Coordinates of C-alpha atoms in Angstrom, one line a residue:
X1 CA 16.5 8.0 8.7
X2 CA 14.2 10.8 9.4
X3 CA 12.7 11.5 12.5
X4 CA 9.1 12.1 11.9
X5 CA 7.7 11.9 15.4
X6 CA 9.8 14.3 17.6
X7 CA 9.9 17.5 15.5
X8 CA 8.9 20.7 16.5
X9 CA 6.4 21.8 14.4
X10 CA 3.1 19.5 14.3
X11 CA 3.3 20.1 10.3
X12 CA 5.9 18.1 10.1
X13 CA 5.0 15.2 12.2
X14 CA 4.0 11.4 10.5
X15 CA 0.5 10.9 10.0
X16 CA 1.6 7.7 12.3
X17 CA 2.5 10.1 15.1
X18 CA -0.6 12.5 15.0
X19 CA -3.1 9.7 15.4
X20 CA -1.1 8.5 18.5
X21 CA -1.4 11.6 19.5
X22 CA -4.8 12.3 18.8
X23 CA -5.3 9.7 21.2
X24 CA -3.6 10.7 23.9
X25 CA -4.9 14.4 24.2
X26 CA -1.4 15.4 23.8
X27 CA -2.5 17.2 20.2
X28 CA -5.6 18.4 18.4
X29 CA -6.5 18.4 15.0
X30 CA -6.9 22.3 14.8
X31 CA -3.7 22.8 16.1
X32 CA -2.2 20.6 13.4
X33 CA -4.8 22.2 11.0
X34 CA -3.2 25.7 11.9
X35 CA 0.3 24.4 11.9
X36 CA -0.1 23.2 8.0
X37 CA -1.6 26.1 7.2
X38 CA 1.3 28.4 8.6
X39 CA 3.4 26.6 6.8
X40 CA 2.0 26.4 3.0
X41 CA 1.7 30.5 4.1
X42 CA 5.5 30.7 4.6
X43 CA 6.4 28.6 1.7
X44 CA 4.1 29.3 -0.8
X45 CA 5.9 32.9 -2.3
X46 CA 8.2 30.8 -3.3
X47 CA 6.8 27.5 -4.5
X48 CA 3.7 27.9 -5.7
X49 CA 2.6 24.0 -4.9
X50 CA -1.4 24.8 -4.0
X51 CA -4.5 25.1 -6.0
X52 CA -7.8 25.7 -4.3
X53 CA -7.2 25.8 -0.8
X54 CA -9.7 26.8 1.7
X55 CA -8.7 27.2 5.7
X56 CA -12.3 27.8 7.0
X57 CA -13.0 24.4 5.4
X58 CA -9.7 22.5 6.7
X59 CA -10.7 24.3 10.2
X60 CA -14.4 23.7 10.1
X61 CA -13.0 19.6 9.8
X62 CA -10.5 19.7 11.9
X63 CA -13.1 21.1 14.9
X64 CA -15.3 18.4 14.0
X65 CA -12.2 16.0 14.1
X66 CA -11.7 17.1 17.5
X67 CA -14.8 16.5 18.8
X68 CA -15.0 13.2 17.6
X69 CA -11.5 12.1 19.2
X70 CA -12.6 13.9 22.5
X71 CA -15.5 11.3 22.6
X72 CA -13.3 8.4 21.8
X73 CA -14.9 7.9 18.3
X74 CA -12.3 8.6 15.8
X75 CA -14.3 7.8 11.8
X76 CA -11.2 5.9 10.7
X77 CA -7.8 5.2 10.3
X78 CA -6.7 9.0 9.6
X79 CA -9.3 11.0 11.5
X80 CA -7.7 14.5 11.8
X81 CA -5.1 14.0 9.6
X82 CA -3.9 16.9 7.1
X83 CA -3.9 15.6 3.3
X84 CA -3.0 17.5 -0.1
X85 CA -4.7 15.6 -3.3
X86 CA -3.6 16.3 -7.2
X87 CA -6.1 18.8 -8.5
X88 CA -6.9 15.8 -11.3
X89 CA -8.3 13.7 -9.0
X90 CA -11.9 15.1 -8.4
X91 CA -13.2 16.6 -5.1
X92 CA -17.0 17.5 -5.0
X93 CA -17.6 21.3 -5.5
X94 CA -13.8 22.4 -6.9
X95 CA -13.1 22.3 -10.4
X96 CA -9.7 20.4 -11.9
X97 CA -8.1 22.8 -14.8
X98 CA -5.6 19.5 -15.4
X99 CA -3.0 22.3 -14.8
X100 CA -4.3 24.2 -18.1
X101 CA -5.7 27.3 -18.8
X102 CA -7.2 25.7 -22.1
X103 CA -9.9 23.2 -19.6
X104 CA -13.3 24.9 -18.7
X105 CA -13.9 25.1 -14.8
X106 CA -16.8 23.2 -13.9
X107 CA -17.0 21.8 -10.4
X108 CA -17.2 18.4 -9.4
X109 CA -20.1 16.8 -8.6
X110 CA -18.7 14.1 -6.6
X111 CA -15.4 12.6 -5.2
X112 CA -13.0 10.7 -7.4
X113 CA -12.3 7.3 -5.5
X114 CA -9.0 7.9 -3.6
X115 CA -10.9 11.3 -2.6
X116 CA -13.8 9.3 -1.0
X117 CA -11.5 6.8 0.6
X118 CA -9.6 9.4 2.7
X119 CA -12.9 11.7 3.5
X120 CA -13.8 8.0 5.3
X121 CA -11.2 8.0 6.7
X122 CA -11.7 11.3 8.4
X123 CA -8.4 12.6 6.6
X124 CA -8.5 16.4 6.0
X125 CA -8.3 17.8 2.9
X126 CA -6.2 21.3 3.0
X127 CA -5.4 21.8 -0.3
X128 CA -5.5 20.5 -3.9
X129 CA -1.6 20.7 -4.9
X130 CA -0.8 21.5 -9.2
X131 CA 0.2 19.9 -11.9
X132 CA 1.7 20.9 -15.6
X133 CA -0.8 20.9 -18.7
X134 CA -2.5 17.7 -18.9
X135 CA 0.2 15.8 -16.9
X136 CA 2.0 15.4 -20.3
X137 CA 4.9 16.6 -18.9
X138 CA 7.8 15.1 -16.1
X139 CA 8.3 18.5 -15.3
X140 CA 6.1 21.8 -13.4
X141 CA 5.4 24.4 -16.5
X142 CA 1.6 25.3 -16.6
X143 CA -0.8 27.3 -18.6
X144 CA -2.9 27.4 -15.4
X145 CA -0.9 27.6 -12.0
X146 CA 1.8 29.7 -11.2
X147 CA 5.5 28.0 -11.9
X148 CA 6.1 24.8 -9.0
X149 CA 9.5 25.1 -8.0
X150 CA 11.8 22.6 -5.8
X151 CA 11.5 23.2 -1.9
X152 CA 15.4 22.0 -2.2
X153 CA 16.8 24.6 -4.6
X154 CA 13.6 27.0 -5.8
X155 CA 15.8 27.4 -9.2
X156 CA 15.1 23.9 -9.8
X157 CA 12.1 21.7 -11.0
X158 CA 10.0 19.6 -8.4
X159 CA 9.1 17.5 -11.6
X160 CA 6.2 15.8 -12.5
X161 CA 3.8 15.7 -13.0
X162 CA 2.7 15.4 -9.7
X163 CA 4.7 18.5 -9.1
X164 CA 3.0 20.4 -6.2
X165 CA 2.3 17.0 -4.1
X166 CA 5.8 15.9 -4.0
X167 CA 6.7 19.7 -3.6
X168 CA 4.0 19.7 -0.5
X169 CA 5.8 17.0 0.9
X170 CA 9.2 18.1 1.1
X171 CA 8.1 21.1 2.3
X172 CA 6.7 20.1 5.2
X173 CA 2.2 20.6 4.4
X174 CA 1.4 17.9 6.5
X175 CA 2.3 14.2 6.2
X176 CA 0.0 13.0 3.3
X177 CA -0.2 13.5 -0.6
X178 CA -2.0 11.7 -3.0
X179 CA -0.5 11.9 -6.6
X180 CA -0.9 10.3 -10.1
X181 CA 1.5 8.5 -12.3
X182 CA 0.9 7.5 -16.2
X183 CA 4.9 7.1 -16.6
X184 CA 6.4 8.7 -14.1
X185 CA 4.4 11.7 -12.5
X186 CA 4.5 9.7 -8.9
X187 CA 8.4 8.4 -9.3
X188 CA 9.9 11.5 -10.6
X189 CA 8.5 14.6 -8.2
X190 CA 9.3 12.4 -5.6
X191 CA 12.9 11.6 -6.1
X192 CA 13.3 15.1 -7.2
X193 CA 12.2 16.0 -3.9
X194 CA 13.7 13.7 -1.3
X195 CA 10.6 11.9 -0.8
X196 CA 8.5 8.5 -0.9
X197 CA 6.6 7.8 -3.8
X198 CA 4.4 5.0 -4.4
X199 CA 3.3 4.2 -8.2
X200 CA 1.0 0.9 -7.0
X201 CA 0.2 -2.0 -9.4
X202 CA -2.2 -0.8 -12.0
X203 CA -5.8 -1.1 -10.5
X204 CA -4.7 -1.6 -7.2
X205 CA -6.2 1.9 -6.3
X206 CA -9.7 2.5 -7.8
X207 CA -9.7 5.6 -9.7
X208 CA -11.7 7.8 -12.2
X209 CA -11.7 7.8 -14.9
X210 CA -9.8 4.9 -15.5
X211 CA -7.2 4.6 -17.7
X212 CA -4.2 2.5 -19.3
X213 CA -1.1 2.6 -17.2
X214 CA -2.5 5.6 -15.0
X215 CA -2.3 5.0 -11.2
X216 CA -3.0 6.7 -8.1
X217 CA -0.5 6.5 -5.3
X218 CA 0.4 8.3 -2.2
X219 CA 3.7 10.7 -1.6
X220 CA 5.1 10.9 2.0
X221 CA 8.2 11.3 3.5
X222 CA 8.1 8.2 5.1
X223 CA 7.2 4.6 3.8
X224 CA 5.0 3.8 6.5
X225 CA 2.6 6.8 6.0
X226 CA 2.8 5.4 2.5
X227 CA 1.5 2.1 3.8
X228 CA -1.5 3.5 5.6
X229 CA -2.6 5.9 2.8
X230 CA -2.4 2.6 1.0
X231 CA -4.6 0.6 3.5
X232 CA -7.6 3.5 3.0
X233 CA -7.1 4.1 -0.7
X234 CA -7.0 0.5 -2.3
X235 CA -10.8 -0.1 -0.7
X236 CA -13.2 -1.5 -3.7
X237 CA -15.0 1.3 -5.4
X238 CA -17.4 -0.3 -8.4
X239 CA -16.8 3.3 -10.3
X240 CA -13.4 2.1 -11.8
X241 CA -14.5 -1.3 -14.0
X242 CA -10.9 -1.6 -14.6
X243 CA -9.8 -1.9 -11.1
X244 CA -8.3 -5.4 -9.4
X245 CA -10.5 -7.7 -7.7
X246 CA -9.7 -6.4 -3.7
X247 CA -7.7 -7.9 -2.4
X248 CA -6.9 -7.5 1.8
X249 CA -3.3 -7.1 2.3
X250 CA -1.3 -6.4 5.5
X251 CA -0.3 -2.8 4.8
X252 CA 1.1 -2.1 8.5
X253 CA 3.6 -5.2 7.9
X254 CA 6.9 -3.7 6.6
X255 CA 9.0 -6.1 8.4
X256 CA 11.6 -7.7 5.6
X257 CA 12.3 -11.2 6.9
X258 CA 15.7 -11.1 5.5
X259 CA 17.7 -9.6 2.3
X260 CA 19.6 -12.9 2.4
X261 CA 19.8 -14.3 -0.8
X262 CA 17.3 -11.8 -2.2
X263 CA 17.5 -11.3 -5.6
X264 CA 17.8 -7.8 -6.7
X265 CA 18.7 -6.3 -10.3
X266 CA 20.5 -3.3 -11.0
X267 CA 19.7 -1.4 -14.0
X268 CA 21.8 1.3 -14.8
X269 CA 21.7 2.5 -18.9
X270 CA 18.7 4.4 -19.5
X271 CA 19.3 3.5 -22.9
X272 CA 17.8 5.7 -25.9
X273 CA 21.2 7.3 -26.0
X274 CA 20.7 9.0 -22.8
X275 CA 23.5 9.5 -20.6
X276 CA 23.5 8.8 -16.7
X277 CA 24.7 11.5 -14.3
X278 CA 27.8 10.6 -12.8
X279 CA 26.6 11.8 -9.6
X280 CA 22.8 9.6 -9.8
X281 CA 25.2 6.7 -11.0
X282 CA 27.4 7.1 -7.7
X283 CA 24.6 6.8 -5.2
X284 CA 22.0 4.3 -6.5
X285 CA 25.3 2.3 -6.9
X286 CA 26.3 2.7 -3.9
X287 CA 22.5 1.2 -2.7
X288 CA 23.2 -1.5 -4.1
X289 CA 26.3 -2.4 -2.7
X290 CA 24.8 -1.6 0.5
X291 CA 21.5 -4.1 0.2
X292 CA 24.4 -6.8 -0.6
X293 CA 26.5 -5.9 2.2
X294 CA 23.0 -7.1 4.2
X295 CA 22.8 -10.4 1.8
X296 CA 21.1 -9.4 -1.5
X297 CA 22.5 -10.7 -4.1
X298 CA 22.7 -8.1 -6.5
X299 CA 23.1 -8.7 -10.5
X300 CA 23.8 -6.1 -12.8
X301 CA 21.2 -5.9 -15.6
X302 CA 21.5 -4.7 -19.3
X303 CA 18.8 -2.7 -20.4
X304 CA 16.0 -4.2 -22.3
X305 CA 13.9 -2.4 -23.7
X306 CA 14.3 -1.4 -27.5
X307 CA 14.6 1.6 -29.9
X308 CA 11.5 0.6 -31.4
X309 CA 9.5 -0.5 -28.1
X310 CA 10.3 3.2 -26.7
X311 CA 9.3 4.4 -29.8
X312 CA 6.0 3.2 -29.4
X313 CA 5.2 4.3 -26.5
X314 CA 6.5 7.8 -27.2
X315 CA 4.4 7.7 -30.0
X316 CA 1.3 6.1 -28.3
X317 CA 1.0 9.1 -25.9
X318 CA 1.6 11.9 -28.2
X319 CA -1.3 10.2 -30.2
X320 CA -3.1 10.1 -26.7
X321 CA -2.3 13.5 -25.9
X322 CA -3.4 15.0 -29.6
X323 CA -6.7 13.3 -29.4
X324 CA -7.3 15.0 -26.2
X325 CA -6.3 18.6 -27.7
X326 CA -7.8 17.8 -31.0
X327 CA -11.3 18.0 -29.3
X328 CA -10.9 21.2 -27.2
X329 CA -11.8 24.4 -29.3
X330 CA -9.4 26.4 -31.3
X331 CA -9.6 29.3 -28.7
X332 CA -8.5 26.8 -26.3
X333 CA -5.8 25.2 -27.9
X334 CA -4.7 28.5 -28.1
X335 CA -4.8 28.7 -23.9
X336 CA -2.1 25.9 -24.0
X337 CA 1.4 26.0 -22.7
X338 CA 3.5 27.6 -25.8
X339 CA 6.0 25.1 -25.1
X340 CA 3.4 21.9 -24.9
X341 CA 1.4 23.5 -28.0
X342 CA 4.7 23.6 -30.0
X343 CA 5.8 20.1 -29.1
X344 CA 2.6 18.7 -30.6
X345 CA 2.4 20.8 -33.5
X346 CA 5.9 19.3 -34.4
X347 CA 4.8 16.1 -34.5
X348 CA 3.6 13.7 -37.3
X349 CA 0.3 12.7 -38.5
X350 CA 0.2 9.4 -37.8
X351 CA -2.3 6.7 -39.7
X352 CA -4.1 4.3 -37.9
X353 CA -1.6 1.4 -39.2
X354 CA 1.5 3.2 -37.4
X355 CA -0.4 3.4 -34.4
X356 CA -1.0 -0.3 -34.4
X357 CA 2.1 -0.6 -34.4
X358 CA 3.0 1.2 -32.3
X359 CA 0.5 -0.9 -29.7
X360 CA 2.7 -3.8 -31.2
X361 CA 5.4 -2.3 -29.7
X362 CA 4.0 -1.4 -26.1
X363 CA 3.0 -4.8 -25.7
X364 CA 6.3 -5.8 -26.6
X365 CA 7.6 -3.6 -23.5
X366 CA 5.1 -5.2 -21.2
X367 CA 6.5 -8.6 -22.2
X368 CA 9.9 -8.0 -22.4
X369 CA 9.9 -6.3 -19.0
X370 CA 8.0 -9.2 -17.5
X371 CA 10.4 -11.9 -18.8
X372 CA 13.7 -9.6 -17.4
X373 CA 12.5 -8.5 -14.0
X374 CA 10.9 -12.1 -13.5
X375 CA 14.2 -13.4 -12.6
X376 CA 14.7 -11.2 -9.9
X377 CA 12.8 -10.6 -6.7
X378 CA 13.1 -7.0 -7.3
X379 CA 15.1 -4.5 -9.7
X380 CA 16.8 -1.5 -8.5
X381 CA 17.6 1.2 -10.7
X382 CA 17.3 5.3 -10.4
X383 CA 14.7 7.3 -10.9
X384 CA 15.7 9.8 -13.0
X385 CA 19.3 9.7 -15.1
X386 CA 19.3 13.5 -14.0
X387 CA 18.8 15.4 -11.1
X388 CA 16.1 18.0 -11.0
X389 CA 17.0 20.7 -13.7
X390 CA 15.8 24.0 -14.2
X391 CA 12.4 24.8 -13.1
X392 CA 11.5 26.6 -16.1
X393 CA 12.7 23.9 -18.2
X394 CA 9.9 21.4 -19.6
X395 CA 12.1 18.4 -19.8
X396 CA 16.2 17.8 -18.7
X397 CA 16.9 18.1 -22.4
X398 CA 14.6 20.2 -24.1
X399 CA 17.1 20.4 -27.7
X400 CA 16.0 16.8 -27.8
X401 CA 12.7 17.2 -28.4
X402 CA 11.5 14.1 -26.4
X403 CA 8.4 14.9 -24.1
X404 CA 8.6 11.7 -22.6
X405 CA 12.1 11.4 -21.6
X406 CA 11.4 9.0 -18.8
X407 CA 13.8 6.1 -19.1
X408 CA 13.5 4.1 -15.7
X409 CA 10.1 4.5 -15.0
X410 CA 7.5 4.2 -18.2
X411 CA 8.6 0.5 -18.4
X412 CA 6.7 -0.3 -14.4
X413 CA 3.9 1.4 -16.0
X414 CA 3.3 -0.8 -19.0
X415 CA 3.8 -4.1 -17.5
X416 CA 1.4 -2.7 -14.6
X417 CA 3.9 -3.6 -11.5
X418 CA 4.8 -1.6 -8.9
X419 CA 7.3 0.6 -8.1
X420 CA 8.1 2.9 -5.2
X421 CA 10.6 5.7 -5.1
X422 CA 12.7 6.6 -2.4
X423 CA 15.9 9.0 -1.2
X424 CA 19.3 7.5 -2.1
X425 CA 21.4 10.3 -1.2
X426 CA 22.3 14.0 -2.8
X427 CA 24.4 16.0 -5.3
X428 CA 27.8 18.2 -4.2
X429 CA 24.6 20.8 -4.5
X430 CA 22.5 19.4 -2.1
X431 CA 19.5 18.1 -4.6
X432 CA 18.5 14.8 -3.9
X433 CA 18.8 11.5 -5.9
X434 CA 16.0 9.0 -6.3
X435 CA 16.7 5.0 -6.0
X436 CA 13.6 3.3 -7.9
X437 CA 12.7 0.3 -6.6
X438 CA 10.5 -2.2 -8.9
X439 CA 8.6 -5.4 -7.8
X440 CA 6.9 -8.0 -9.6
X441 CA 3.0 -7.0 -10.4
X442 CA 0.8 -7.3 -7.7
X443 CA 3.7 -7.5 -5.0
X444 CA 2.7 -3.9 -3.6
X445 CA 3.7 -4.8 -0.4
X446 CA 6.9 -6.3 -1.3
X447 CA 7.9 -2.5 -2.4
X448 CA 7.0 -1.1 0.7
X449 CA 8.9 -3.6 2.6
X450 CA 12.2 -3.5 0.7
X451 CA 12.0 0.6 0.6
X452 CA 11.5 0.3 4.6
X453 CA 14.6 -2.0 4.9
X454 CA 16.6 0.5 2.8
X455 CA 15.0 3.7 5.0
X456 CA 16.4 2.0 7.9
X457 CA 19.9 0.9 6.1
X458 CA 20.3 3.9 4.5
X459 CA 23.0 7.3 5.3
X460 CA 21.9 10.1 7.2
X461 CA 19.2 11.9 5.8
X462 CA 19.6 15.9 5.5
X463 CA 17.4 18.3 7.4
X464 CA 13.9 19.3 5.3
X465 CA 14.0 22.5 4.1
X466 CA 12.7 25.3 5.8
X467 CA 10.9 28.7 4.1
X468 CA 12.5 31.2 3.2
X469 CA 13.1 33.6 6.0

């Protein structure tokens, strides 16, 4: 397990660990401030993870931060602490491009939910962090921001398409990210990149504007920062009408009673025809056998979902995602990513018939997935069947012609549960491998607790990466 309280470099430490030391006097939040900032300025050349930053504003709140702790009167839970946010979740006065140079750039005129929540908090915002066109894609290619690369292996693809939080994580800007997941974009940077990544219930978070499947969840390289960023974000906002009902839940518990006699599934074919890396096979199995060498038992699990059921929801976000372009103006459309523009001009027109059936089909995923990972108490399975590719690359298998090549995780996002991703162990080239593990809806905290029992079951972590020299 990671050590995220004696490091070196404040930048590094556990937002856990700051607010202790906040506390004590033993560190300020300017000094953190300054040590995040350093630290995007050494990395950046090479990863390109930032949009909109501004020091003087990160400083001007972190002085303020540490006035307030010097008179014992911290404003919340995360007073001081350094956070990066998804540029598509809104912060008042910076535009959000939606990682394309086709969107117009209007600033916002007030804070998106998870936004508000953590300015409460007295979090800091340092930077906003990127994200491909539109978030149509599980990888980092943008019409807008400069190419996201892997802190791991720069050749290589943080994914997506919260690409430049998870890439902000791994590389060490400060302990909190806040990211976005319609199918994946939480889930797949995030076992890329060696890190946590939550993908809560759907509605569990408040966020705007609302949408089917779409969540907002937080990236950090340890579950229990995870937890907290959970305990400030979930707060009610009445701005999302699709949001749950809040619901109070014991965030700072991650103590798992006991994996004996847990049931756990273990899904393995990513079906569609896809093959499974030897290498990801190898270490989420190897999970596995570790959680029932502590009691689980562990049941492997064919995959359910059908040709037809993937189908439709391929289907139903390319239709989402033409709409969308469909009402930007031609000179726009013309601003796209060549790749993304291409992919979409390829496909069909589809009538409104297909499309309902396509629905059919989705809802057919939700209930399918519902009756199979009922029987369990939670289903293990990898993130990715791949390890992160090439950076330039817009999908693993690009000849395919799939944009939504997301096997494991689509499925958590249809039948609304939640599902966390988490570090499993690495490829002969050092790249790391993501273990996916799914609850049943509205068991957030169920996640959390069985990804902190595997953090503290799991091998030796390798060292973060540092910036290039």
């Amino acid at each position: 397990m990671y050590d995220t309280c004696t490091t070196g470099s404040p930048a590094e430490l556990s937002a856990a660990c700051l607010v202790e030391r906040y506390r004590s006097g033993a560190l300020s939040p300017v000094e953190v401030v300054r040590s995040v900032l350093e630290r995007i300025e050494a990395w950046e050349p090479a990863l390109h993870a930032t949009y909109a930053m501004s020091a003087d504003a990160a400083l001007a709140e972190a002085r303020a931060s540490e006035a307030r702790w010097r008179d014992h009167a911290p404003l919340g839970l995360l007073d001081g602490v350094p956070v990066t946010v998804k540029e598509n979740i809104a912060s008042k006065g910076v535009p959000s491009p939606l990682g394309s140079a086709a969107t117009d750039l209007v600033p916002a005129t007030q804070d998106a939910p998870p936004m508000a929540r953590l300015r409460e908090a007295g979090a800091i915002l340092v930077t906003k962090t990127t994200m491909p066109d539109f978030g149509l894609l599980a990888a980092s290619p943008s019409s807008f921001h400069p190419l996201t690369r892997n802190p791991w292996d720069p050749s290589k693809t943080p994914g997506g398409s919260s690409s430049g939080a998870a890439a902000a994580a791994a590389a060490g800007y400060g302990p909190l990210h806040v990211g976005t997941d319609i199918g994946g974009s939480i889930r797949i940077p995030a076992g890329f990149c060696g890190v946590f990544g939550l993908k809560p219930s759907w509605g569990r978070v408040p966020h705007l504007p609302p949408y089917f499947f779409r969540v907002t969840g937080p990236i950090t390289r340890d579950v229990a920062d995870a937890a907290t960023m959970m305990q400030v974000m979930s707060l009610p906002d009445d701005r999302d009408y699709m949001s749950l009902p809040f619901q109070p839940v014991a965030w700072s518990d991650l103590a798992h009673a006991s994996l004996k006699g847990l049931r756990l599934g273990l899904l393995l074919d990513p079906g569609s025809g896809l093959c499974l890396d030897p290498e990801v096979e190898a270490a989420v199995t190897s999970a596995a056998r570790t959680f029932e060498a502590h009691g689980a038992d562990v049941e492997l699990v064919e995959n359910w979902i059908e040709p037809a059921m993937r189908d439709g929801f391929s289907t139903f976000m390319h239709i989402r995602a033409a709409v969308d372009l469909e009402d930007l103006a031609p000179e726009q459309q013309a601003r796209l990513h060549p790749q993304l523009r291409e992919a979409l001009l390829k496909q069909p027109a589809i009538g409104g018939k297909a499309f309902y059936r396509a629905y059919q089909n989705v809802l057919a995923m939700r209930q399918r997935t519902a009756q199979v990972t009922g029987r369990f108490n939670f289903v293990l399975s990898p993130v990715s069947p791949v390890p992160a590719f090439a950076a330039e690359s817009w999908c693993a298998n690009p000849e395919s012609g799939l944009m939504y090549d997301i096997a494991y995780t689509c499925v958590h996002n249809v039948s609304e549960q939640p599902a966390a991703a988490i570090n499993c162990g690495y490829t002969q080239a050092g790249l790391p491998i993501g273990l996916q593990i799914a609850g049943r809806r509205f068991d957030d905290i169920g996640v959390l607790r069985l990804a902190r029992a595997w953090e503290l079951m799991r091998p030796a972590q390798h060292a973060w990466p540092k910036p290039p020299a």
